[in-house]
Coordinates of C-alpha atoms in Angstrom, one line a residue:
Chain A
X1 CA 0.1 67.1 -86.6
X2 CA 3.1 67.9 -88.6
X3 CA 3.3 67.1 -92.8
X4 CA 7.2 66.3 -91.9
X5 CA 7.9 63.4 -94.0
X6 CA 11.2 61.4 -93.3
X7 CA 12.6 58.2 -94.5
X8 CA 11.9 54.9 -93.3
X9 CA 16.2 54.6 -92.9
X10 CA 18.2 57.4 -94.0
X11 CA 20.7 57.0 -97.2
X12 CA 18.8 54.5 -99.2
X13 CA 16.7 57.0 -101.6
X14 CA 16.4 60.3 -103.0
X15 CA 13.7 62.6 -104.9
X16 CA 16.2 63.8 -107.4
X17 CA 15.9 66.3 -109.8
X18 CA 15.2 63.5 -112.2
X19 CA 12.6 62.4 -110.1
X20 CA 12.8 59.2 -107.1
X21 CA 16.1 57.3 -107.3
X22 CA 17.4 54.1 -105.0
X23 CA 20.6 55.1 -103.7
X24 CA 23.2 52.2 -104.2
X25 CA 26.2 51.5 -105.8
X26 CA 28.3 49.7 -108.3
X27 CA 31.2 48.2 -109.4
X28 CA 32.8 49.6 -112.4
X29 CA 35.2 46.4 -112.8
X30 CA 32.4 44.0 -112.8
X31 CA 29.3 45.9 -113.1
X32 CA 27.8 44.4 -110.2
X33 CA 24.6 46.9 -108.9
X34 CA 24.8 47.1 -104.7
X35 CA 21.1 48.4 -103.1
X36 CA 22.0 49.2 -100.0
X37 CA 25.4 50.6 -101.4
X38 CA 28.2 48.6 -100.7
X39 CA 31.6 49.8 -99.7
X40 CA 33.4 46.9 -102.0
X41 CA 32.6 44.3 -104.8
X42 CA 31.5 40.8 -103.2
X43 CA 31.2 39.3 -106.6
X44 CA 34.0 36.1 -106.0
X45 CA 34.6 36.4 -110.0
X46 CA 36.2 40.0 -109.7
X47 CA 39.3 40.8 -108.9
X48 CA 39.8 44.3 -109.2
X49 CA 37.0 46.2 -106.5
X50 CA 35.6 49.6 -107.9
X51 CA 32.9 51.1 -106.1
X52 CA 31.2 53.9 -107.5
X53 CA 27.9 55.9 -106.4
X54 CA 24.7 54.2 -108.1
X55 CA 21.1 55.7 -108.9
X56 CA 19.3 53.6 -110.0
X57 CA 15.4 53.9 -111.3
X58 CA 12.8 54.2 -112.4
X59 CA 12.4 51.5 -114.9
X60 CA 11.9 48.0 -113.9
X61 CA 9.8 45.2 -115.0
X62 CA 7.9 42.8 -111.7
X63 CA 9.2 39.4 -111.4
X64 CA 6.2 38.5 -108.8
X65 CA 4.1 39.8 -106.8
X66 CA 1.8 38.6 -103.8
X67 CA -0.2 40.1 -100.9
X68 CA 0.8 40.5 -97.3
X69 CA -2.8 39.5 -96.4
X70 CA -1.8 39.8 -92.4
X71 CA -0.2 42.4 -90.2
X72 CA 3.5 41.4 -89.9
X73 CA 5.4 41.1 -87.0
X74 CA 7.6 44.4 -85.7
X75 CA 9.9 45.6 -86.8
X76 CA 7.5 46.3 -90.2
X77 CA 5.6 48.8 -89.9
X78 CA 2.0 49.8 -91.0
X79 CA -0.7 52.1 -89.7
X80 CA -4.5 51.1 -87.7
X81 CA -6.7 50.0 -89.0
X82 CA -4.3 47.4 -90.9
X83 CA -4.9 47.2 -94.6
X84 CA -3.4 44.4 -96.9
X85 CA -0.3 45.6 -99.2
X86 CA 1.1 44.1 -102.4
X87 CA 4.4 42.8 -102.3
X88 CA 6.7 42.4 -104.9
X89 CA 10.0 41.3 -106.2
X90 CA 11.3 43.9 -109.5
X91 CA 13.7 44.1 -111.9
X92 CA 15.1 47.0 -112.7
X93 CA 16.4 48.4 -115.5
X94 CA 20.1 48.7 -114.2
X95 CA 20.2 45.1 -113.6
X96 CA 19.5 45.6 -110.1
X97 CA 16.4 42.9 -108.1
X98 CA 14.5 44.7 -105.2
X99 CA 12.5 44.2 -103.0
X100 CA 9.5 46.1 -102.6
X101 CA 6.0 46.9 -101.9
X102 CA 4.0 47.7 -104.9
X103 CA 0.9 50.4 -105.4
X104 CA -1.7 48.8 -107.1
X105 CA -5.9 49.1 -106.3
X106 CA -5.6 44.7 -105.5
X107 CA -3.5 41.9 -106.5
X108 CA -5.9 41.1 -109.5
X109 CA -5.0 44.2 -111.3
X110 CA -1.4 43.4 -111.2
X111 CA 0.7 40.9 -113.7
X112 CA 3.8 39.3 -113.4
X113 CA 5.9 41.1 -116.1
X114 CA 4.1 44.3 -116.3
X115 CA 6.6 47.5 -116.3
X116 CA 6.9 49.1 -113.0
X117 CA 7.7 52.3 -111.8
X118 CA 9.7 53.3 -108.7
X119 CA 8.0 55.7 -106.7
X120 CA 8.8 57.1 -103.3
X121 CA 5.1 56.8 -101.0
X122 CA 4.1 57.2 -97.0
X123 CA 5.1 53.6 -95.3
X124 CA 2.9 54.8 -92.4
X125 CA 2.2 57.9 -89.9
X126 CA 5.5 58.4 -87.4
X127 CA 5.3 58.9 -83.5
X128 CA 4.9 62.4 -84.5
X129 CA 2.4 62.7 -87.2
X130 CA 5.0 62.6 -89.8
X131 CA 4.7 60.9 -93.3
X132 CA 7.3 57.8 -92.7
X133 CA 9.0 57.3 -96.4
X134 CA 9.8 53.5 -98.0
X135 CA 10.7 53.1 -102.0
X136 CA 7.5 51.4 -103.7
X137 CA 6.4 50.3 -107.4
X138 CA 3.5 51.7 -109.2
X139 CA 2.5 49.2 -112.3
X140 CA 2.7 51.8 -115.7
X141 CA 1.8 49.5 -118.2
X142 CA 0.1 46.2 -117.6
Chain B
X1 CA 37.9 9.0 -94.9
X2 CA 35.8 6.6 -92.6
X3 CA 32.4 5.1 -93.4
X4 CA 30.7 6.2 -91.0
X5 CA 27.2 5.0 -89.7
X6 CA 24.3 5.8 -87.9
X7 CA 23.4 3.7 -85.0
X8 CA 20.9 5.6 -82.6
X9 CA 18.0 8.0 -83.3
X10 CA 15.4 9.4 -81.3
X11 CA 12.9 11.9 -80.7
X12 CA 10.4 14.1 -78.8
X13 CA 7.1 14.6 -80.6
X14 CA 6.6 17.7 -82.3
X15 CA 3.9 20.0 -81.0
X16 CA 3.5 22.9 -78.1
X17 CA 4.6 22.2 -74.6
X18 CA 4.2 24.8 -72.7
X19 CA 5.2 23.0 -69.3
X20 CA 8.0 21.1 -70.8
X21 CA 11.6 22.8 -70.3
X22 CA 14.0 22.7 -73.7
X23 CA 16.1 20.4 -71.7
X24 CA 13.9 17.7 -70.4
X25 CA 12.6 17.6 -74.6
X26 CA 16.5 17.5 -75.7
X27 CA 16.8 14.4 -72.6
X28 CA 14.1 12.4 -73.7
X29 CA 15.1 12.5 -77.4
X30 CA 19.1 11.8 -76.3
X31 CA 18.1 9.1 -74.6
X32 CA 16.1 7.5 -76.9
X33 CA 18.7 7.3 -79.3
X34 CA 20.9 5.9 -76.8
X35 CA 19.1 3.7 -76.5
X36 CA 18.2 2.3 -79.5
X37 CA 21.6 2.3 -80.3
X38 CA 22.6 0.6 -76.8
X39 CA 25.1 2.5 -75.6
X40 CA 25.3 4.5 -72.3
X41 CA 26.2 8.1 -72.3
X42 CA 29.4 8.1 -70.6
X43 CA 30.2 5.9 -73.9
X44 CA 29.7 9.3 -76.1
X45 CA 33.0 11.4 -77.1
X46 CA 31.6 14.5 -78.4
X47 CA 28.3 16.4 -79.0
X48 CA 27.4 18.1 -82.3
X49 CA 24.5 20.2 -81.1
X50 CA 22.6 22.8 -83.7
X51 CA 21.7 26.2 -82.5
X52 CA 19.8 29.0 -82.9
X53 CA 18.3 32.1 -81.2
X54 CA 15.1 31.2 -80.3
X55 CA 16.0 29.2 -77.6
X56 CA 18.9 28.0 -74.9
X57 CA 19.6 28.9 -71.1
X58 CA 22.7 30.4 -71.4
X59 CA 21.2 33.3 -73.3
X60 CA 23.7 32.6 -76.4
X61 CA 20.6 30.8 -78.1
X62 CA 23.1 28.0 -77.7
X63 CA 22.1 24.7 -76.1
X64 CA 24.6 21.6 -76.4
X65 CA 26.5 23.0 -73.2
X66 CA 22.8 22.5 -71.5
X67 CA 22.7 19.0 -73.2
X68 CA 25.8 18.2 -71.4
X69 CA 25.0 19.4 -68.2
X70 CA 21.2 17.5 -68.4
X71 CA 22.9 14.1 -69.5
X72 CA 26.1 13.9 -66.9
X73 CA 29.0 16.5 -67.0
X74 CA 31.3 13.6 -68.6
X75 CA 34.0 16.6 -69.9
X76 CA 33.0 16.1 -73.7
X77 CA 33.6 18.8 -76.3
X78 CA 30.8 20.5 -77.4
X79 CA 30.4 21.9 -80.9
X80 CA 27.6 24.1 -81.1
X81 CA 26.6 25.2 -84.8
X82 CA 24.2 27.8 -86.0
X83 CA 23.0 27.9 -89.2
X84 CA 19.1 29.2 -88.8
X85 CA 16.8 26.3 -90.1
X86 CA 19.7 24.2 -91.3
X87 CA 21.5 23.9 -88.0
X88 CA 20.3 20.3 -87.4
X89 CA 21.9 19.6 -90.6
X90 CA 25.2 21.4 -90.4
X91 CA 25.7 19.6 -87.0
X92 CA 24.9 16.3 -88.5
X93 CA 27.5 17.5 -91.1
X94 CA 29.9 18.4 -88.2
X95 CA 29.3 15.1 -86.6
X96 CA 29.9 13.2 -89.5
X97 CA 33.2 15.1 -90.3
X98 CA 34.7 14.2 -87.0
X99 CA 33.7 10.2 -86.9
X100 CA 34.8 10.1 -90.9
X101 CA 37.9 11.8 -89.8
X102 CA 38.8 9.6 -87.1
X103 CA 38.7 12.3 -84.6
X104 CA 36.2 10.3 -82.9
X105 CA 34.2 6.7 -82.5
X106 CA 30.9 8.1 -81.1
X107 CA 29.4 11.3 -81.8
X108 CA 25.8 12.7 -80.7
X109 CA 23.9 15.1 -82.5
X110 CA 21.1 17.6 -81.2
X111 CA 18.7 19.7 -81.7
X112 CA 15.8 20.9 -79.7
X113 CA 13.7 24.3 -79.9
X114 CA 10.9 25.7 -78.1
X115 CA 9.7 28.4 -80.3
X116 CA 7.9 31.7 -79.5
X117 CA 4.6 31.5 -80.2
X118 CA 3.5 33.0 -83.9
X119 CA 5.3 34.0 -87.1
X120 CA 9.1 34.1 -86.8
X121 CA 10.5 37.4 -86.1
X122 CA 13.7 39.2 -86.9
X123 CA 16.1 39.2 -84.3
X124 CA 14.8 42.5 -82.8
X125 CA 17.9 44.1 -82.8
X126 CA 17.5 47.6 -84.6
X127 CA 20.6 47.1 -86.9
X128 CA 20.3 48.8 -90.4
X129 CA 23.3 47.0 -91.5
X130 CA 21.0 43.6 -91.1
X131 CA 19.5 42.5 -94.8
X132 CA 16.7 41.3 -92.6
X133 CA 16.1 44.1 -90.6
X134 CA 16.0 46.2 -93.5
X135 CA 13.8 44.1 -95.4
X136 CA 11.2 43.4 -92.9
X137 CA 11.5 47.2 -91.4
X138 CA 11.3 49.2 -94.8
X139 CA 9.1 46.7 -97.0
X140 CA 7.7 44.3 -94.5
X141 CA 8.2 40.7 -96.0
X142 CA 8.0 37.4 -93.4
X143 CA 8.4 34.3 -94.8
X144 CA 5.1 33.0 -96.1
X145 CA 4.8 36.6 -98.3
X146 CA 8.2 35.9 -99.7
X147 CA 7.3 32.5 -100.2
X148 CA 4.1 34.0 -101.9
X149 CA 6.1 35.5 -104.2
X150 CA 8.1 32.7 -105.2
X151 CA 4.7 31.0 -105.9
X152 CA 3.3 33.2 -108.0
X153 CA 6.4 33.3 -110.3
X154 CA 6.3 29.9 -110.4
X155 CA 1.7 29.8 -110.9
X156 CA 2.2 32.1 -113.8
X157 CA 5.9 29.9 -115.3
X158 CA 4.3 26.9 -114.9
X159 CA 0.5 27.0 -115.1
X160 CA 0.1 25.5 -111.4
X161 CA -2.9 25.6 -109.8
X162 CA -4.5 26.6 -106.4
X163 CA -6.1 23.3 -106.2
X164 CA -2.5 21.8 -106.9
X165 CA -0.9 23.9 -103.9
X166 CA -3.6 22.6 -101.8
X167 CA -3.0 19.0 -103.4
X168 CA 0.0 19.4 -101.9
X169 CA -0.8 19.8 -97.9
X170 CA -3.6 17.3 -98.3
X171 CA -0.9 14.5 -99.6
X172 CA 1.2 15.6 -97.0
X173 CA -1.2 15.1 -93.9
X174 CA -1.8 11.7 -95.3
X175 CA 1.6 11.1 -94.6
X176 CA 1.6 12.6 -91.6
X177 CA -1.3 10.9 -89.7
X178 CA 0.6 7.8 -89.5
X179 CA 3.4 9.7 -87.8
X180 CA 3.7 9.5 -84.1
X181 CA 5.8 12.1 -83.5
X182 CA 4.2 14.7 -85.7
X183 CA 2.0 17.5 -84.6
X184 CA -1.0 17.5 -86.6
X185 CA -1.8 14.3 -87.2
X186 CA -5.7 14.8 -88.7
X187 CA -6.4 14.6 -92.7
X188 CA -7.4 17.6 -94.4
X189 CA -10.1 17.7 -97.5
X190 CA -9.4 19.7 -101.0
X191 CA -11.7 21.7 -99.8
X192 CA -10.5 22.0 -96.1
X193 CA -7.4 23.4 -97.1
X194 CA -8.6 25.7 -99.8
X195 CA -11.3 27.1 -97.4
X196 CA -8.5 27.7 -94.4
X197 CA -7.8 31.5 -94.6
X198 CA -5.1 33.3 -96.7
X199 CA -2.0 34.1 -95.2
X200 CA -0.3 35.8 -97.9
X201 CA -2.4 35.3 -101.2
X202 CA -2.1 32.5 -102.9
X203 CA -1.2 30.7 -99.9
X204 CA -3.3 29.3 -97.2
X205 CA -2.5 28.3 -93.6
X206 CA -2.8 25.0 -94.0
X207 CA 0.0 25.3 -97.1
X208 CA 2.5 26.8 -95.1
X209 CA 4.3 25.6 -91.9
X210 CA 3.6 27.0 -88.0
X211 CA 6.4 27.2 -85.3
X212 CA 6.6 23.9 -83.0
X213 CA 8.7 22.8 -80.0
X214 CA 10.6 19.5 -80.9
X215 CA 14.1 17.8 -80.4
X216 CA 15.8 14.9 -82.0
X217 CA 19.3 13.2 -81.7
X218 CA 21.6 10.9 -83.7
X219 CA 24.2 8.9 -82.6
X220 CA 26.6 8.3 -85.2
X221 CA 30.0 6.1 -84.7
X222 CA 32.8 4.2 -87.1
X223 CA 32.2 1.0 -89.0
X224 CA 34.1 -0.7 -86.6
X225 CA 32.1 0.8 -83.8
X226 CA 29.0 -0.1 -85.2
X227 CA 29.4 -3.7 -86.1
X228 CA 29.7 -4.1 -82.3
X229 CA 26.0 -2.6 -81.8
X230 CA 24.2 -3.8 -84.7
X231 CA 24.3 -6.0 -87.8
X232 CA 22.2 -3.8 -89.9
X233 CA 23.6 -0.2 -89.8
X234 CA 22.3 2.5 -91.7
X235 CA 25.3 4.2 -93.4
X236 CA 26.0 8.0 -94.5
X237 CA 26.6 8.0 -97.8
X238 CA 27.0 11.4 -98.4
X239 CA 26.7 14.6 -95.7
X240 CA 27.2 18.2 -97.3
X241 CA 27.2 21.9 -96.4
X242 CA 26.7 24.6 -98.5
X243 CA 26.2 28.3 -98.5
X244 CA 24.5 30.7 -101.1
X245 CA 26.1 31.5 -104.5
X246 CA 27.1 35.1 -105.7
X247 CA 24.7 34.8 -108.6
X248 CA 21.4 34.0 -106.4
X249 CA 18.2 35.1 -107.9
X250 CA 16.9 35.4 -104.2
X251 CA 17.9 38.4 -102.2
X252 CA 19.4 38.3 -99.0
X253 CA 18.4 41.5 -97.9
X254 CA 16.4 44.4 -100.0
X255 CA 18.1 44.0 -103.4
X256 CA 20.8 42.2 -105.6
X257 CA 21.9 41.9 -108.9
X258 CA 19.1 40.4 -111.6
X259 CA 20.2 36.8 -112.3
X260 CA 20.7 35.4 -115.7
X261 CA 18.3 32.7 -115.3
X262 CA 15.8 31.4 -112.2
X263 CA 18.8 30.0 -109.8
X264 CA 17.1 30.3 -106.1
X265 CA 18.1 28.5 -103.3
X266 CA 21.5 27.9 -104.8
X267 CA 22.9 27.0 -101.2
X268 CA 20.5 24.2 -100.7
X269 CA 21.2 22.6 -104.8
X270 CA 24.6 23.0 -104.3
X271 CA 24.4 21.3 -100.7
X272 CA 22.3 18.2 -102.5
X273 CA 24.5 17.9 -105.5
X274 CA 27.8 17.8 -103.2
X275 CA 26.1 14.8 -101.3
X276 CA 25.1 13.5 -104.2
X277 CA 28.8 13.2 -105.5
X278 CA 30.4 12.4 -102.2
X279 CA 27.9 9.2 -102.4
X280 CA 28.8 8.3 -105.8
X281 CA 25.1 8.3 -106.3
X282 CA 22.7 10.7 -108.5
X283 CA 19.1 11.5 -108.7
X284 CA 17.7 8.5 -109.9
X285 CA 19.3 6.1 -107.1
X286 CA 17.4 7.4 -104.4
X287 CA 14.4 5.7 -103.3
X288 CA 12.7 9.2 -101.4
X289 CA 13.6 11.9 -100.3
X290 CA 12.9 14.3 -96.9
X291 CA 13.1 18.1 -98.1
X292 CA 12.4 21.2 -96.2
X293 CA 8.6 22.5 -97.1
X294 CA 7.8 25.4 -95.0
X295 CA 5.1 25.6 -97.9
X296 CA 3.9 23.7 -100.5
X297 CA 5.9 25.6 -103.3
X298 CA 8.9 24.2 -102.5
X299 CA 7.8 20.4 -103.0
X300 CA 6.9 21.5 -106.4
X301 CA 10.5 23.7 -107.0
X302 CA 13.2 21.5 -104.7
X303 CA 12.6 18.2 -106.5
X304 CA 13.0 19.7 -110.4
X305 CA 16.2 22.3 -109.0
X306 CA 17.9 19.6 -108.1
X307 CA 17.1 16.7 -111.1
X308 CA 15.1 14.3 -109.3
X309 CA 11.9 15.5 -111.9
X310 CA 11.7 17.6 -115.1
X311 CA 10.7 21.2 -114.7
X312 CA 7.4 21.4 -114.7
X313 CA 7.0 18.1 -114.0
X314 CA 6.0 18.1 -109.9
X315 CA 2.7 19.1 -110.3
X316 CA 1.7 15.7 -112.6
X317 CA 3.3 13.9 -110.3
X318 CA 2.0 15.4 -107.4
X319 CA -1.4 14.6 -109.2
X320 CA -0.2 11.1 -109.9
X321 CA 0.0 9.7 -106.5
X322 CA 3.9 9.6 -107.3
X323 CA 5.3 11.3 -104.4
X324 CA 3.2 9.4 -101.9
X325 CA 5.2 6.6 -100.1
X326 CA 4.0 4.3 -102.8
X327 CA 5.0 5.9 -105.7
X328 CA 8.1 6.5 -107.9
X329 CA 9.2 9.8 -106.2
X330 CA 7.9 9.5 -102.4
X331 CA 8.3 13.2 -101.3
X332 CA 8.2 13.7 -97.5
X333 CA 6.9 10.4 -96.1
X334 CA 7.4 11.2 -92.9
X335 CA 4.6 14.2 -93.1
X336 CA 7.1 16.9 -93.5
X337 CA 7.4 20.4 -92.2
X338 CA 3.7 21.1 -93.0
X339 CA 2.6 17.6 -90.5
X340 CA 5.9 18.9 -87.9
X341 CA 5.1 22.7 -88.1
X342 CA 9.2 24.0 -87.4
X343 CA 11.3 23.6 -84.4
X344 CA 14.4 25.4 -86.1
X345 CA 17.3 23.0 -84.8
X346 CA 15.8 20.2 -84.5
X347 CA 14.2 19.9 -88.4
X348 CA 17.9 18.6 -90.0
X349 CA 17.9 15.6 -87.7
X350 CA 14.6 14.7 -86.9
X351 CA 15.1 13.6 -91.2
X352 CA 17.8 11.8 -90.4
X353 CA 15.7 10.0 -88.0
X354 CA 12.7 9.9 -90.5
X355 CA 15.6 8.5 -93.1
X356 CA 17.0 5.6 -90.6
X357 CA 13.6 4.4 -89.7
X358 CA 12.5 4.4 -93.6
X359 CA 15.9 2.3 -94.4
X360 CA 15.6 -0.6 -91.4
X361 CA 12.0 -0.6 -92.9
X362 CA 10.7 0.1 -89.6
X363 CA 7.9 2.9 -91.0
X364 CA 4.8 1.4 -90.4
X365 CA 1.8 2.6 -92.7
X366 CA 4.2 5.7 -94.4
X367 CA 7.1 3.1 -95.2
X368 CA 8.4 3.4 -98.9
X369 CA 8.5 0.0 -99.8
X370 CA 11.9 -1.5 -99.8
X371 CA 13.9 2.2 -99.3
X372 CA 16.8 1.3 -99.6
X373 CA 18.9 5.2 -100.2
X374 CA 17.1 8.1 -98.9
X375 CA 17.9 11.8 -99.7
X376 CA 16.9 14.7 -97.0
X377 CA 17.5 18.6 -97.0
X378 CA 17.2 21.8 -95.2
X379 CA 17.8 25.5 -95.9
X380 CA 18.7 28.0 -93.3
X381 CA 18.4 31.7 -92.9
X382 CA 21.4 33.1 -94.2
X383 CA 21.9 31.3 -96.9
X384 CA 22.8 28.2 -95.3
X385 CA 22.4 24.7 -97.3
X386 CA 22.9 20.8 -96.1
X387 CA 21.8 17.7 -97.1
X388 CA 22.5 14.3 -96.7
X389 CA 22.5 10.5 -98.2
X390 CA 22.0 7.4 -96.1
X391 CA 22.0 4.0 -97.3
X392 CA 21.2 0.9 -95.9

């Protein structure tokens, strides 16, 4: 056993300074928000493409939530015994919609519209024994 | 641009046929819509065929070349479209284009899957530039839980009820039980589908749609080709394509820009309001309409995104008896996706078929009385949109 941890994919978050952050990007012209970061605007209304770096987190409010009451089909992951997770669709505060699963004890003690947190959490063991990473929510204020 | 009409339809019953070969399924639906329009099928021009991965011989998940080959090698171009669940309905769309274009007199379209066995998978291909990939790999989201989601939104919006998403599969079976070629042909109680296990809280299993094998085919021709076959031809009023718009509220992959306001599923209400226009025609002149429910939530959301109801308004309908075959809004007489279960290429045209049949009056027990314009839609992966008006 190893207490590794390592991200789910590389590039798409970071425990900053400031605490966890989705890595993205935007476009200064348009303000369009990119998660994964893209490398030029693809909003059909903007003529004039500047990317810049993004962070964006932790605020966000949850749209909807529901629970993944089955084991999914590969390539998602999860470890034995299989345990239903919450999923959930936020927004956050930068104007940016993401997906992701959300921390909560069960889907009765979450509400659409509650605040939301972003929060980076173990998606399951690796091969190795090491902490896999994925971005989450944790509700802060019902 | 011609008027262009349908002629022949046919299909192979929806269910699992685990000795049947993709083919032989694609044959006997090709053939039946040959026939019923009378024609031979050295007397086709081209094939419009829909495609997808799940499926096909050549290992392109393409299968109107091995249409072709099962039917007679008679030389015929082949135009095979993919467009995930809306591939039947972007090659009807294709189809249509060529016969209202005067490319050609005679056009089949196809589609025909045999689907692996349990919940659709990504493509398997490891490629973190994939939106799917991503979103399956680092959150783990199939369909029903995204669907979830969009149910809940819409449960605490709107007030709807477990009892009226369930109210939704029991209408649709009793469609569906007077449909020969559908796969579960049985009623279901309130309390049959409410007590059938959750798949991805708040739905059930018997609210959301399973994977099928199934193929249907459409012959469509010119008007002076088909005043030669038949004196009663069912016309295309309207066929249309879309794709998604920048300003989605649904995510193709892990994360987008917040929308202004709830606009999901843009592709498929911009593909229904194009059709609409082409036609000349608007939500209150069609008589029904066949729309895409993978699950229940989206015969509640479809009908009010795209005018035909109020929003808000489904569920009282729903409760009404008004989107029975009987009523003022018949929703899916046919049975629908839920009574079909979803043979990817095949689902855009075996609606056409369920359309044609519904305007010669030819339905049986499920016929909306009199149907005279029929509306019917599917959504692909992707962000793919089509939809379709035929007349009588």
């Amino acid at each position: 056993m190893t207490d590794k941890a390592v991200p789910v994919i590389e590039g798409l978050f970071s425990d900053t300074a400031e605490g966890p952050r989705l890595l993205g990007s935007r476009c200064a012209a348009c303000g369009t928000p990119y998660f994964p970061s893209s490398a030029v605007c693809h909003n059909p209304e903007c003529s004039d493409s500047r990317i810049e770096e993004a962070f964006f987190g932790p605020g966000g409010t949850l749209w909807s939530c529901a629970l993944q009451n089955y084991p999914p089909p590969p390539p998602a992951r999860y470890d034995e015994p299989y345990e239903p997770y919450l999923l959930g669709m936020v927004d956050m505060d930068e104007g940016l919609r993401v997906m992701a699963r959300i921390n909560a004890a069960d889907i009765t003690a979450v509400e659409i519209g509650s605040r939301v947190e972003l929060e980076l959490d173990t998606l399951c063991k690796g091969g190795e024994g090491e902490d896999v990473i994925t971005w989450k929510f944790k509700v802060v204020q019902p | 641009m011609k008027d262009v009409a349908v002629v022949g339809v046919g299909m192979h019953p929806w269910g699992k046929f685990k000795d049947k070969t993709l083919n032989g399924m694609c044959r006997v639906a090709v053939e039946a819509a040959l026939s019923d329009a009378g024609i031979a099928w050295r007397d086709v021009q081209a094939l419009a065929a829909a495609s997808s991965r799940f499926s096909g011989g050549k290992g392109w998940g393409l299968n109107g070349n091995d249409i072709v080959e099962e039917m007679g090698m008679t030389g015929i171009p082949v135009y095979n479209l993919s467009a995930g669940c809306a591939a039947g309905a972007n090659a009807f769309n294709v189809g249509y284009s060529l016969v209202a274009g005067g490319v050609y007199d005679m056009v089949m379209v196809a589609g025909g899957e045999k689907m692996p066995k349990g919940f659709i998978q990504t493509s398997g291909v490891a490629d973190t530039t994939d939106p799917e990939y991503v979103r399956q790999l680092c959150v783990g989201m199939p369909g029903p839980g995204f669907w979830a989601l969009l149910t809940r939104r819409r449960m605490a919006e709107y007030g709807t009820t477990e009892e009226q998403l369930a109210k939704v599969a029991v209408k649709a079976h009793q469609c569906g039980k007077h449909n020969e070629n559908a796969r579960f042909r049985q009623e279901f109680t309130l309390k049959q589908v409410l007590e059938s296990a959750v798949v991805s809280d708040p739905l059930r299993l018997y609210e959301i749609c399973p994977v099928s094998d199934g193929a249907a085919a459409v012959l469509l021709c010119s008007a002076e080709a088909a005043r030669k076959l038949t004196t009663e031809p069912v016309w295309v009023a309207g066929s249309a394509v879309a794709t998604a718009s920048f300003s989605d509220g649904i995510t193709r992959g892990v994360g987008g820009m917040s929308p202004p306001g709830n606009t999901h599923h843009s592709e498929a209400k911009l593909a229904v309001a194009k059709a609409f226009e082409q036609a000349g025609l608007g939500p209150s002149d069609i008589d029904f309409v066949e729309l895409q429910d993978n699950t229940v939530y989206y015969e509640l959301a479809f009908p009010e995104e795209w005018g035909l109801c109020q929003p808000g308004e489904a569920e009282s309908l729903l409760e009404a008896g008004e989107t029975m075959p009987d009523g003022k809004l018949p929703i899916n007489p046919s049975g629908g996706f839920l009574c079909f279960g979803e043979a990817t290429t095949a689902q855009g045209l075996f609606q056409i078929c369920e359309l044609t049949w519904q305007l010669r009056g030819q339905s049986g027990p499920r016929q909306v009385p009199d149907a005279k314009v029929g509306l019917c839609q599917t959504l692909g992966l992707g962000g793919n949109g089509a939809a379709a008006v035929l007349k009588r």
